[in-house]
GROMACS .gro file of N, CA and C in nm:
model
  546
    1MET      N    1  -2.482   8.794   4.269
    1MET     CA    2  -2.611   8.728   4.273
    1MET      C    3  -2.674   8.734   4.134
    2ASN      N    4  -2.725   8.618   4.089
    2ASN     CA    5  -2.791   8.610   3.960
    2ASN      C    6  -2.942   8.623   3.984
    3TYR      N    7  -2.994   8.742   3.956
    3TYR     CA    8  -3.135   8.770   3.984
    3TYR      C    9  -3.230   8.682   3.902
    4TYR      N   10  -3.191   8.658   3.779
    4TYR     CA   11  -3.277   8.575   3.694
    4TYR      C   12  -3.296   8.437   3.755
    5ASP      N   13  -3.186   8.373   3.796
    5ASP     CA   14  -3.195   8.239   3.856
    5ASP      C   15  -3.278   8.241   3.984
    6GLU      N   16  -3.263   8.345   4.064
    6GLU     CA   17  -3.341   8.356   4.187
    6GLU      C   18  -3.490   8.369   4.155
    7ILE      N   19  -3.521   8.453   4.057
    7ILE     CA   20  -3.661   8.471   4.016
    7ILE      C   21  -3.717   8.340   3.962
    8LYS      N   22  -3.639   8.274   3.878
    8LYS     CA   23  -3.681   8.148   3.819
    8LYS      C   24  -3.706   8.043   3.928
    9ASN      N   25  -3.615   8.033   4.025
    9ASN     CA   26  -3.629   7.936   4.133
    9ASN      C   27  -3.757   7.961   4.214
   10ILE      N   28  -3.784   8.087   4.242
   10ILE     CA   29  -3.905   8.121   4.317
   10ILE      C   30  -4.030   8.080   4.239
   11LEU      N   31  -4.030   8.109   4.109
   11LEU     CA   32  -4.146   8.074   4.026
   11LEU      C   33  -4.162   7.923   4.010
   12VAL      N   34  -4.052   7.852   3.996
   12VAL     CA   35  -4.057   7.706   3.985
   12VAL      C   36  -4.109   7.645   4.115
   13ASP      N   37  -4.057   7.694   4.229
   13ASP     CA   38  -4.106   7.646   4.359
   13ASP      C   39  -4.255   7.672   4.374
   14ASN      N   40  -4.299   7.789   4.331
   14ASN     CA   41  -4.441   7.823   4.339
   14ASN      C   42  -4.524   7.730   4.251
   15ALA      N   43  -4.477   7.702   4.130
   15ALA     CA   44  -4.549   7.614   4.038
   15ALA      C   45  -4.559   7.473   4.095
   16ILE      N   46  -4.450   7.425   4.154
   16ILE     CA   47  -4.451   7.292   4.215
   16ILE      C   48  -4.548   7.290   4.334
   17GLY      N   49  -4.543   7.393   4.415
   17GLY     CA   50  -4.634   7.404   4.529
   17GLY      C   51  -4.779   7.408   4.485
   18ARG      N   52  -4.807   7.478   4.375
   18ARG     CA   53  -4.943   7.486   4.323
   18ARG      C   54  -4.991   7.347   4.280
   19LYS      N   55  -4.904   7.272   4.212
   19LYS     CA   56  -4.941   7.137   4.168
   19LYS      C   57  -4.971   7.047   4.288
   20VAL      N   58  -4.888   7.057   4.391
   20VAL     CA   59  -4.910   6.976   4.511
   20VAL      C   60  -5.043   7.014   4.577
   21ARG      N   61  -5.070   7.143   4.586
   21ARG     CA   62  -5.196   7.188   4.645
   21ARG      C   63  -5.315   7.141   4.562
   22GLU      N   64  -5.304   7.149   4.428
   22GLU     CA   65  -5.412   7.101   4.341
   22GLU      C   66  -5.434   6.952   4.359
   23TYR      N   67  -5.325   6.876   4.368
   23TYR     CA   68  -5.332   6.732   4.385
   23TYR      C   69  -5.401   6.698   4.517
   24LYS      N   70  -5.359   6.762   4.625
   24LYS     CA   71  -5.419   6.738   4.757
   24LYS      C   72  -5.565   6.784   4.758
   25SER      N   73  -5.594   6.896   4.694
   25SER     CA   74  -5.730   6.947   4.689
   25SER      C   75  -5.820   6.849   4.614
   26ASN      N   76  -5.771   6.796   4.502
   26ASN     CA   77  -5.846   6.699   4.423
   26ASN      C   78  -5.875   6.574   4.506
   27GLN      N   79  -5.776   6.527   4.580
   27GLN     CA   80  -5.796   6.410   4.667
   27GLN      C   81  -5.903   6.439   4.771
   28LYS      N   82  -5.897   6.556   4.831
   28LYS     CA   83  -5.994   6.594   4.935
   28LYS      C   84  -6.133   6.607   4.875
   29ASP      N   85  -6.142   6.664   4.754
   29ASP     CA   86  -6.271   6.675   4.687
   29ASP      C   87  -6.332   6.537   4.666
   30LEU      N   88  -6.254   6.444   4.611
   30LEU     CA   89  -6.305   6.310   4.583
   30LEU      C   90  -6.348   6.239   4.710
   31GLU      N   91  -6.269   6.254   4.814
   31GLU     CA   92  -6.304   6.192   4.942
   31GLU      C   93  -6.434   6.253   4.997
   32SER      N   94  -6.448   6.383   4.986
   32SER     CA   95  -6.570   6.450   5.031
   32SER      C   96  -6.691   6.404   4.950
   33TYR      N   97  -6.676   6.396   4.817
   33TYR     CA   98  -6.787   6.355   4.731
   33TYR      C   99  -6.828   6.211   4.760
   34TYR      N  100  -6.730   6.125   4.786
   34TYR     CA  101  -6.759   5.987   4.822
   34TYR      C  102  -6.842   5.983   4.951
   35ASN      N  103  -6.800   6.060   5.051
   35ASN     CA  104  -6.871   6.062   5.179
   35ASN      C  105  -7.010   6.123   5.165
   36VAL      N  106  -7.025   6.225   5.080
   36VAL     CA  107  -7.158   6.281   5.054
   36VAL      C  108  -7.246   6.175   4.988
   37GLY      N  109  -7.189   6.103   4.892
   37GLY     CA  110  -7.264   5.995   4.826
   37GLY      C  111  -7.310   5.889   4.925
   38LYS      N  112  -7.222   5.855   5.018
   38LYS     CA  113  -7.256   5.756   5.121
   38LYS      C  114  -7.373   5.806   5.206
   39LEU      N  115  -7.366   5.931   5.247
   39LEU     CA  116  -7.473   5.988   5.330
   39LEU      C  117  -7.604   5.999   5.252
   40LEU      N  118  -7.596   6.029   5.123
   40LEU     CA  119  -7.717   6.034   5.040
   40LEU      C  120  -7.784   5.897   5.033
   41VAL      N  121  -7.703   5.794   5.014
   41VAL     CA  122  -7.758   5.657   5.007
   41VAL      C  123  -7.822   5.621   5.141
   42GLU      N  124  -7.754   5.653   5.251
   42GLU     CA  125  -7.809   5.623   5.383
   42GLU      C  126  -7.937   5.702   5.409
   43ALA      N  127  -7.939   5.830   5.370
   43ALA     CA  128  -8.057   5.914   5.391
   43ALA      C  129  -8.176   5.864   5.310
   44GLN      N  130  -8.147   5.802   5.197
   44GLN     CA  131  -8.253   5.752   5.111
   44GLN      C  132  -8.297   5.610   5.149
   45GLY      N  133  -8.236   5.554   5.253
   45GLY     CA  134  -8.279   5.423   5.301
   45GLY      C  135  -8.204   5.306   5.241
   46GLY      N  136  -8.084   5.325   5.194
   46GLY     CA  137  -8.003   5.214   5.142
   46GLY      C  138  -7.990   5.215   4.992
   47GLU      N  139  -7.908   5.123   4.943
   47GLU     CA  140  -7.873   5.118   4.801
   47GLU      C  141  -7.994   5.096   4.711
   48GLU      N  142  -8.083   5.005   4.746
   48GLU     CA  143  -8.198   4.975   4.661
   48GLU      C  144  -8.292   5.095   4.651
   49ARG      N  145  -8.320   5.160   4.764
   49ARG     CA  146  -8.409   5.275   4.762
   49ARG      C  147  -8.341   5.398   4.705
   50ALA      N  148  -8.206   5.402   4.709
   50ALA     CA  149  -8.133   5.519   4.659
   50ALA      C  150  -8.160   5.542   4.512
   51LYS      N  151  -8.187   5.434   4.440
   51LYS     CA  152  -8.214   5.447   4.297
   51LYS      C  153  -8.343   5.526   4.272
   52TYR      N  154  -8.433   5.522   4.369
   52TYR     CA  155  -8.564   5.585   4.350
   52TYR      C  156  -8.579   5.711   4.435
   53GLY      N  157  -8.477   5.749   4.510
   53GLY     CA  158  -8.489   5.860   4.604
   53GLY      C  159  -8.448   5.995   4.549
   54ASP      N  160  -8.485   6.026   4.427
   54ASP     CA  161  -8.444   6.152   4.367
   54ASP      C  162  -8.512   6.274   4.430
   55GLY      N  163  -8.625   6.255   4.494
   55GLY     CA  164  -8.694   6.367   4.560
   55GLY      C  165  -8.608   6.428   4.668
   56LEU      N  166  -8.542   6.343   4.746
   56LEU     CA  167  -8.455   6.391   4.852
   56LEU      C  168  -8.335   6.467   4.793
   57ILE      N  169  -8.282   6.416   4.684
   57ILE     CA  170  -8.168   6.483   4.619
   57ILE      C  171  -8.211   6.620   4.567
   58LYS      N  172  -8.330   6.629   4.512
   58LYS     CA  173  -8.379   6.759   4.463
   58LYS      C  174  -8.389   6.859   4.577
   59GLU      N  175  -8.441   6.813   4.690
   59GLU     CA  176  -8.454   6.900   4.806
   59GLU      C  177  -8.317   6.944   4.857
   60TYR      N  178  -8.226   6.848   4.871
   60TYR     CA  179  -8.091   6.881   4.919
   60TYR      C  180  -8.019   6.974   4.822
   61SER      N  181  -8.036   6.951   4.694
   61SER     CA  182  -7.972   7.035   4.594
   61SER      C  183  -8.018   7.179   4.607
   62LYS      N  184  -8.146   7.197   4.621
   62LYS     CA  185  -8.204   7.332   4.633
   62LYS      C  186  -8.150   7.401   4.759
   63ARG      N  187  -8.149   7.330   4.871
   63ARG     CA  188  -8.104   7.388   4.997
   63ARG      C  189  -7.954   7.418   4.995
   64LEU      N  190  -7.874   7.322   4.945
   64LEU     CA  191  -7.728   7.341   4.940
   64LEU      C  192  -7.691   7.456   4.848
   65THR      N  193  -7.758   7.464   4.734
   65THR     CA  194  -7.729   7.571   4.638
   65THR      C  195  -7.762   7.707   4.698
   66SER      N  196  -7.874   7.717   4.769
   66SER     CA  197  -7.910   7.846   4.827
   66SER      C  198  -7.817   7.884   4.943
   67GLU      N  199  -7.769   7.784   5.019
   67GLU     CA  200  -7.685   7.812   5.135
   67GLU      C  201  -7.535   7.820   5.103
   68LEU      N  202  -7.489   7.735   5.007
   68LEU     CA  203  -7.345   7.726   4.980
   68LEU      C  204  -7.304   7.776   4.842
   69GLY      N  205  -7.400   7.799   4.754
   69GLY     CA  206  -7.367   7.845   4.619
   69GLY      C  207  -7.373   7.733   4.518
   70LYS      N  208  -7.329   7.763   4.397
   70LYS     CA  209  -7.339   7.663   4.289
   70LYS      C  210  -7.243   7.546   4.312
   71GLY      N  211  -7.265   7.439   4.238
   71GLY     CA  212  -7.182   7.320   4.250
   71GLY      C  213  -7.256   7.204   4.314
   72TYR      N  214  -7.382   7.228   4.351
   72TYR     CA  215  -7.458   7.123   4.419
   72TYR      C  216  -7.588   7.096   4.343
   73SER      N  217  -7.575   7.086   4.213
   73SER     CA  218  -7.692   7.059   4.128
   73SER      C  219  -7.742   6.918   4.156
   74ILE      N  220  -7.862   6.892   4.109
   74ILE     CA  221  -7.921   6.758   4.124
   74ILE      C  222  -7.829   6.656   4.060
   75GLN      N  223  -7.780   6.688   3.939
   75GLN     CA  224  -7.693   6.593   3.868
   75GLN      C  225  -7.562   6.570   3.943
   76ASN      N  226  -7.506   6.674   4.000
   76ASN     CA  227  -7.380   6.660   4.073
   76ASN      C  228  -7.399   6.572   4.197
   77LEU      N  229  -7.510   6.591   4.268
   77LEU     CA  230  -7.538   6.506   4.385
   77LEU      C  231  -7.562   6.360   4.343
   78LYS      N  232  -7.628   6.342   4.229
   78LYS     CA  233  -7.647   6.205   4.178
   78LYS      C  234  -7.512   6.142   4.142
   79ASN      N  235  -7.421   6.223   4.088
   79ASN     CA  236  -7.288   6.171   4.056
   79ASN      C  237  -7.212   6.132   4.183
   80MET      N  238  -7.229   6.207   4.290
   80MET     CA  239  -7.165   6.172   4.417
   80MET      C  240  -7.220   6.040   4.469
   81ARG      N  241  -7.350   6.024   4.457
   81ARG     CA  242  -7.413   5.897   4.497
   81ARG      C  243  -7.361   5.783   4.411
   82ARG      N  244  -7.349   5.807   4.280
   82ARG     CA  245  -7.300   5.705   4.187
   82ARG      C  246  -7.155   5.667   4.220
   83LEU      N  247  -7.073   5.767   4.258
   83LEU     CA  248  -6.934   5.740   4.298
   83LEU      C  249  -6.932   5.646   4.418
   84TYR      N  250  -7.012   5.676   4.518
   84TYR     CA  251  -7.016   5.590   4.637
   84TYR      C  252  -7.063   5.450   4.602
   85LEU      N  253  -7.172   5.440   4.527
   85LEU     CA  254  -7.227   5.308   4.493
   85LEU      C  255  -7.129   5.224   4.413
   86PHE      N  256  -7.050   5.289   4.328
   86PHE     CA  257  -6.952   5.213   4.250
   86PHE      C  258  -6.838   5.163   4.338
   87PHE      N  259  -6.785   5.249   4.423
   87PHE     CA  260  -6.664   5.214   4.498
   87PHE      C  261  -6.690   5.147   4.632
   88GLN      N  262  -6.813   5.144   4.679
   88GLN     CA  263  -6.838   5.087   4.811
   88GLN      C  264  -6.803   4.939   4.817
   89LYS      N  265  -6.813   4.869   4.707
   89LYS     CA  266  -6.789   4.724   4.705
   89LYS      C  267  -6.651   4.689   4.650
   90ARG      N  268  -6.569   4.788   4.625
   90ARG     CA  269  -6.439   4.762   4.564
   90ARG      C  270  -6.326   4.801   4.658
   91GLN      N  271  -6.219   4.725   4.649
   91GLN     CA  272  -6.103   4.754   4.733
   91GLN      C  273  -6.017   4.863   4.672
   92THR      N  274  -6.049   4.906   4.552
   92THR     CA  275  -5.969   5.008   4.485
   92THR      C  276  -5.995   5.147   4.540
   93LEU      N  277  -6.086   5.158   4.636
   93LEU     CA  278  -6.119   5.289   4.691
   93LEU      C  279  -5.998   5.356   4.753
   94SER      N  280  -5.919   5.281   4.830
   94SER     CA  281  -5.801   5.341   4.892
   94SER      C  282  -5.704   5.390   4.785
   95VAL      N  283  -5.695   5.315   4.677
   95VAL     CA  284  -5.609   5.357   4.566
   95VAL      C  285  -5.664   5.485   4.503
   96LEU      N  286  -5.796   5.494   4.497
   96LEU     CA  287  -5.858   5.614   4.440
   96LEU      C  288  -5.814   5.739   4.513
   97PHE      N  289  -5.811   5.735   4.645
   97PHE     CA  290  -5.779   5.854   4.723
   97PHE      C  291  -5.630   5.874   4.743
   98GLU      N  292  -5.550   5.771   4.733
   98GLU     CA  293  -5.407   5.785   4.759
   98GLU      C  294  -5.327   5.818   4.633
   99ASN      N  295  -5.357   5.752   4.525
   99ASN     CA  296  -5.275   5.767   4.405
   99ASN      C  297  -5.356   5.820   4.288
  100ILE      N  298  -5.442   5.913   4.315
  100ILE     CA  299  -5.533   5.959   4.211
  100ILE      C  300  -5.480   6.085   4.143
  101ASN      N  301  -5.493   6.085   4.014
  101ASN     CA  302  -5.459   6.202   3.935
  101ASN      C  303  -5.568   6.219   3.830
  102ILE      N  304  -5.691   6.213   3.877
  102ILE     CA  305  -5.806   6.219   3.788
  102ILE      C  306  -5.903   6.323   3.841
  103THR      N  307  -5.964   6.395   3.752
  103THR     CA  308  -6.053   6.503   3.794
  103THR      C  309  -6.195   6.451   3.819
  104TRP      N  310  -6.270   6.529   3.892
  104TRP     CA  311  -6.409   6.495   3.919
  104TRP      C  312  -6.489   6.487   3.789
  105SER      N  313  -6.462   6.576   3.695
  105SER     CA  314  -6.536   6.574   3.569
  105SER      C  315  -6.507   6.445   3.491
  106ASN      N  316  -6.384   6.395   3.499
  106ASN     CA  317  -6.352   6.268   3.434
  106ASN      C  318  -6.425   6.152   3.500
  107ILE      N  319  -6.430   6.153   3.632
  107ILE     CA  320  -6.500   6.047   3.704
  107ILE      C  321  -6.648   6.048   3.666
  108CYS      N  322  -6.706   6.167   3.655
  108CYS     CA  323  -6.847   6.178   3.616
  108CYS      C  324  -6.870   6.120   3.476
  109GLU      N  325  -6.777   6.141   3.384
  109GLU     CA  326  -6.789   6.085   3.249
  109GLU      C  327  -6.786   5.932   3.253
  110ILE      N  328  -6.698   5.878   3.335
  110ILE     CA  329  -6.675   5.734   3.338
  110ILE      C  330  -6.787   5.659   3.409
  111LEU      N  331  -6.840   5.715   3.515
  111LEU     CA  332  -6.938   5.642   3.596
  111LEU      C  333  -7.072   5.619   3.526
  112TYR      N  334  -7.092   5.679   3.409
  112TYR     CA  335  -7.214   5.653   3.335
  112TYR      C  336  -7.209   5.522   3.257
  113LEU      N  337  -7.091   5.466   3.245
  113LEU     CA  338  -7.076   5.340   3.174
  113LEU      C  339  -7.137   5.227   3.257
  114LYS      N  340  -7.181   5.122   3.192
  114LYS     CA  341  -7.248   5.011   3.261
  114LYS      C  342  -7.152   4.899   3.302
  115ASN      N  343  -7.054   4.871   3.218
  115ASN     CA  344  -6.962   4.759   3.241
  115ASN      C  345  -6.855   4.799   3.344
  116VAL      N  346  -6.846   4.723   3.452
  116VAL     CA  347  -6.752   4.753   3.561
  116VAL      C  348  -6.607   4.748   3.511
  117ASP      N  349  -6.575   4.650   3.428
  117ASP     CA  350  -6.439   4.639   3.376
  117ASP      C  351  -6.405   4.760   3.287
  118GLU      N  352  -6.502   4.804   3.211
  118GLU     CA  353  -6.484   4.921   3.126
  118GLU      C  354  -6.461   5.046   3.210
  119ILE      N  355  -6.538   5.059   3.317
  119ILE     CA  356  -6.521   5.173   3.409
  119ILE      C  357  -6.381   5.173   3.466
  120GLU      N  358  -6.336   5.058   3.514
  120GLU     CA  359  -6.202   5.050   3.572
  120GLU      C  360  -6.094   5.077   3.468
  121TYR      N  361  -6.116   5.031   3.345
  121TYR     CA  362  -6.020   5.056   3.237
  121TYR      C  363  -6.003   5.207   3.215
  122TYR      N  364  -6.115   5.277   3.201
  122TYR     CA  365  -6.108   5.422   3.175
  122TYR      C  366  -6.058   5.499   3.297
  123LEU      N  367  -6.091   5.455   3.418
  123LEU     CA  368  -6.037   5.519   3.538
  123LEU      C  369  -5.885   5.508   3.540
  124ASN      N  370  -5.835   5.387   3.516
  124ASN     CA  371  -5.690   5.366   3.515
  124ASN      C  372  -5.623   5.443   3.402
  125LEU      N  373  -5.684   5.441   3.286
  125LEU     CA  374  -5.628   5.511   3.170
  125LEU      C  375  -5.623   5.661   3.195
  126SER      N  376  -5.731   5.715   3.247
  126SER     CA  377  -5.738   5.858   3.276
  126SER      C  378  -5.636   5.897   3.382
  127ASN      N  379  -5.620   5.811   3.480
  127ASN     CA  380  -5.525   5.837   3.588
  127ASN      C  381  -5.380   5.833   3.537
  128LYS      N  382  -5.348   5.730   3.460
  128LYS     CA  383  -5.210   5.714   3.411
  128LYS      C  384  -5.170   5.822   3.312
  129LEU      N  385  -5.263   5.857   3.222
  129LEU     CA  386  -5.230   5.950   3.113
  129LEU      C  387  -5.270   6.094   3.143
  130CYS      N  388  -5.329   6.118   3.260
  130CYS     CA  389  -5.376   6.253   3.298
  130CYS      C  390  -5.461   6.314   3.186
  131LEU      N  391  -5.559   6.237   3.141
  131LEU     CA  392  -5.643   6.282   3.030
  131LEU      C  393  -5.732   6.398   3.070
  132THR      N  394  -5.753   6.487   2.975
  132THR     CA  395  -5.852   6.592   2.996
  132THR      C  396  -5.990   6.530   2.975
  133LYS      N  397  -6.093   6.604   3.012
  133LYS     CA  398  -6.229   6.554   2.994
  133LYS      C  399  -6.258   6.527   2.847
  134LEU      N  400  -6.212   6.615   2.760
  134LEU     CA  401  -6.235   6.598   2.616
  134LEU      C  402  -6.161   6.475   2.562
  135GLU      N  403  -6.036   6.456   2.603
  135GLU     CA  404  -5.960   6.339   2.558
  135GLU      C  405  -6.027   6.210   2.604
  136LEU      N  406  -6.071   6.209   2.729
  136LEU     CA  407  -6.138   6.091   2.783
  136LEU      C  408  -6.268   6.065   2.708
  137ARG      N  409  -6.347   6.168   2.687
  137ARG     CA  410  -6.474   6.154   2.617
  137ARG      C  411  -6.452   6.098   2.476
  138THR      N  412  -6.345   6.143   2.410
  138THR     CA  413  -6.313   6.093   2.276
  138THR      C  414  -6.282   5.944   2.280
  139LYS      N  415  -6.205   5.901   2.379
  139LYS     CA  416  -6.172   5.759   2.392
  139LYS      C  417  -6.296   5.674   2.421
  140ILE      N  418  -6.385   5.726   2.504
  140ILE     CA  419  -6.508   5.654   2.535
  140ILE      C  420  -6.597   5.646   2.413
  141LYS      N  421  -6.613   5.758   2.342
  141LYS     CA  422  -6.700   5.760   2.224
  141LYS      C  423  -6.646   5.672   2.112
  142SER      N  424  -6.513   5.659   2.104
  142SER     CA  425  -6.454   5.573   2.001
  142SER      C  426  -6.458   5.426   2.041
  143LYS      N  427  -6.511   5.399   2.162
  143LYS     CA  428  -6.527   5.263   2.213
  143LYS      C  429  -6.392   5.190   2.220
  144GLU      N  430  -6.293   5.261   2.270
  144GLU     CA  431  -6.159   5.204   2.280
  144GLU      C  432  -6.158   5.072   2.357
  145TYR      N  433  -6.226   5.068   2.468
  145TYR     CA  434  -6.228   4.945   2.549
  145TYR      C  435  -6.293   4.830   2.474
  146GLU      N  436  -6.406   4.857   2.410
  146GLU     CA  437  -6.478   4.752   2.338
  146GLU      C  438  -6.396   4.696   2.222
  147ARG      N  439  -6.309   4.776   2.166
  147ARG     CA  440  -6.228   4.731   2.052
  147ARG      C  441  -6.106   4.650   2.094
  148LEU      N  442  -6.079   4.644   2.224
  148LEU     CA  443  -5.964   4.565   2.271
  148LEU      C  444  -5.990   4.417   2.252
  149ASP      N  445  -5.886   4.344   2.223
  149ASP     CA  446  -5.893   4.199   2.210
  149ASP      C  447  -5.930   4.136   2.345
  150SER      N  448  -5.997   4.023   2.341
  150SER     CA  449  -6.040   3.958   2.466
  150SER      C  450  -5.920   3.916   2.552
  151LYS      N  451  -5.808   3.883   2.490
  151LYS     CA  452  -5.688   3.846   2.566
  151LYS      C  453  -5.634   3.966   2.644
  152ILE      N  454  -5.640   4.081   2.583
  152ILE     CA  455  -5.594   4.203   2.650
  152ILE      C  456  -5.688   4.237   2.766
  153LYS      N  457  -5.818   4.222   2.743
  153LYS     CA  458  -5.914   4.247   2.851
  153LYS      C  459  -5.890   4.155   2.969
  154GLU      N  460  -5.858   4.028   2.940
  154GLU     CA  461  -5.826   3.933   3.048
  154GLU      C  462  -5.705   3.979   3.127
  155LYS      N  463  -5.602   4.022   3.055
  155LYS     CA  464  -5.481   4.072   3.122
  155LYS      C  465  -5.511   4.193   3.209
  156LEU      N  466  -5.594   4.281   3.157
  156LEU     CA  467  -5.631   4.401   3.233
  156LEU      C  468  -5.709   4.365   3.358
  157MET      N  469  -5.799   4.268   3.349
  157MET     CA  470  -5.878   4.226   3.465
  157MET      C  471  -5.787   4.163   3.572
  158LYS      N  472  -5.685   4.092   3.527
  158LYS     CA  473  -5.590   4.030   3.621
  158LYS      C  474  -5.482   4.128   3.664
  159GLN      N  475  -5.489   4.250   3.612
  159GLN     CA  476  -5.394   4.357   3.640
  159GLN      C  477  -5.252   4.318   3.599
  160GLU      N  478  -5.242   4.247   3.486
  160GLU     CA  479  -5.112   4.212   3.430
  160GLU      C  480  -5.068   4.324   3.336
  161GLU      N  481  -4.939   4.328   3.309
  161GLU     CA  482  -4.883   4.430   3.220
  161GLU      C  483  -4.923   4.399   3.076
  162VAL      N  484  -4.966   4.500   3.003
  162VAL     CA  485  -5.004   4.487   2.863
  162VAL      C  486  -4.901   4.563   2.780
  163SER      N  487  -4.839   4.492   2.686
  163SER     CA  488  -4.737   4.556   2.603
  163SER      C  489  -4.800   4.611   2.475
  164VAL      N  490  -4.724   4.692   2.406
  164VAL     CA  491  -4.771   4.749   2.279
  164VAL      C  492  -4.794   4.636   2.178
  165LYS      N  493  -4.709   4.536   2.181
  165LYS     CA  494  -4.721   4.423   2.088
  165LYS      C  495  -4.855   4.350   2.108
  166ASP      N  496  -4.901   4.344   2.234
  166ASP     CA  497  -5.031   4.281   2.261
  166ASP      C  498  -5.144   4.359   2.196
  167LYS      N  499  -5.130   4.490   2.190
  167LYS     CA  500  -5.239   4.575   2.141
  167LYS      C  501  -5.247   4.579   1.988
  168ILE      N  502  -5.139   4.544   1.921
  168ILE     CA  503  -5.138   4.549   1.775
  168ILE      C  504  -5.158   4.408   1.723
  169PRO      N  505  -5.269   4.382   1.655
  169PRO     CA  506  -5.296   4.247   1.607
  169PRO      C  507  -5.202   4.208   1.493
  170ASP      N  508  -5.178   4.078   1.483
  170ASP     CA  509  -5.096   4.025   1.375
  170ASP      C  510  -5.175   4.038   1.245
  171PRO      N  511  -5.123   4.111   1.147
  171PRO     CA  512  -5.200   4.135   1.025
  171PRO      C  513  -5.214   4.012   0.936
  172ILE      N  514  -5.140   3.906   0.963
  172ILE     CA  515  -5.142   3.788   0.877
  172ILE      C  516  -5.250   3.690   0.920
  173VAL      N  517  -5.295   3.697   1.043
  173VAL     CA  518  -5.394   3.603   1.093
  173VAL      C  519  -5.528   3.628   1.025
  174LEU      N  520  -5.584   3.523   0.966
  174LEU     CA  521  -5.715   3.531   0.904
  174LEU      C  522  -5.808   3.440   0.981
  175GLU      N  523  -5.916   3.495   1.026
  175GLU     CA  524  -6.010   3.416   1.105
  175GLU      C  525  -6.134   3.384   1.024
  176GLY      N  526  -6.193   3.269   1.054
  176GLY     CA  527  -6.321   3.234   0.993
  176GLY      C  528  -6.310   3.179   0.853
  177LEU      N  529  -6.191   3.146   0.807
  177LEU     CA  530  -6.175   3.090   0.673
  177LEU      C  531  -6.151   2.939   0.683
  178GLU      N  532  -6.214   2.867   0.594
  178GLU     CA  533  -6.189   2.723   0.591
  178GLU      C  534  -6.083   2.696   0.485
  179TYR      N  535  -5.991   2.606   0.519
  179TYR     CA  536  -5.885   2.572   0.427
  179TYR      C  537  -5.903   2.428   0.383
  180LYS      N  538  -5.912   2.405   0.253
  180LYS     CA  539  -5.926   2.269   0.201
  180LYS      C  540  -5.812   2.245   0.103
  181GLU      N  541  -5.745   2.132   0.123
  181GLU     CA  542  -5.636   2.097   0.030
  181GLU      C  543  -5.696   2.044  -0.099
  182LYS      N  544  -5.631   2.076  -0.211
  182LYS     CA  545  -5.678   2.026  -0.341
  182LYS      C  546  -5.596   1.907  -0.381
   0.00000   0.00000   0.00000
């Protein structure tokens, strides 16, 4: 019997199991936060009134924190509401819970953006590349989405494949110059 291989196999199995548990836990967290956001909007009298119903969130935050512990700050409850409001009208919600590899902190960073296409771009990017919060924040601050060519943005909106060649502009193209023959 090779003890090293046995030990290694046990540790590898444990690491794989931990990743699966983290993945399932993250999915459950997001689903729970979405449902909390939905209930907050309903408790505040609908989407229009939810924007102005911060008093209720303050009360719930105080009560939840005292009864359940930290993690239920006013800002966190507002983020849960924002998650629900963003995804309630989109069909990508099922994709969010089934094929998600994005953390709650990343979602909170992204949902502050105003442009829906930009939000979806960073959600997909964060999910595909498993970005950390810092990496995602750097991409947002560098305005990566805004710097994309309009043709690439169109492809992304249509969910078409974007190649590396699409992302690198042709250095020979000069725009805005008038050419006159002599």
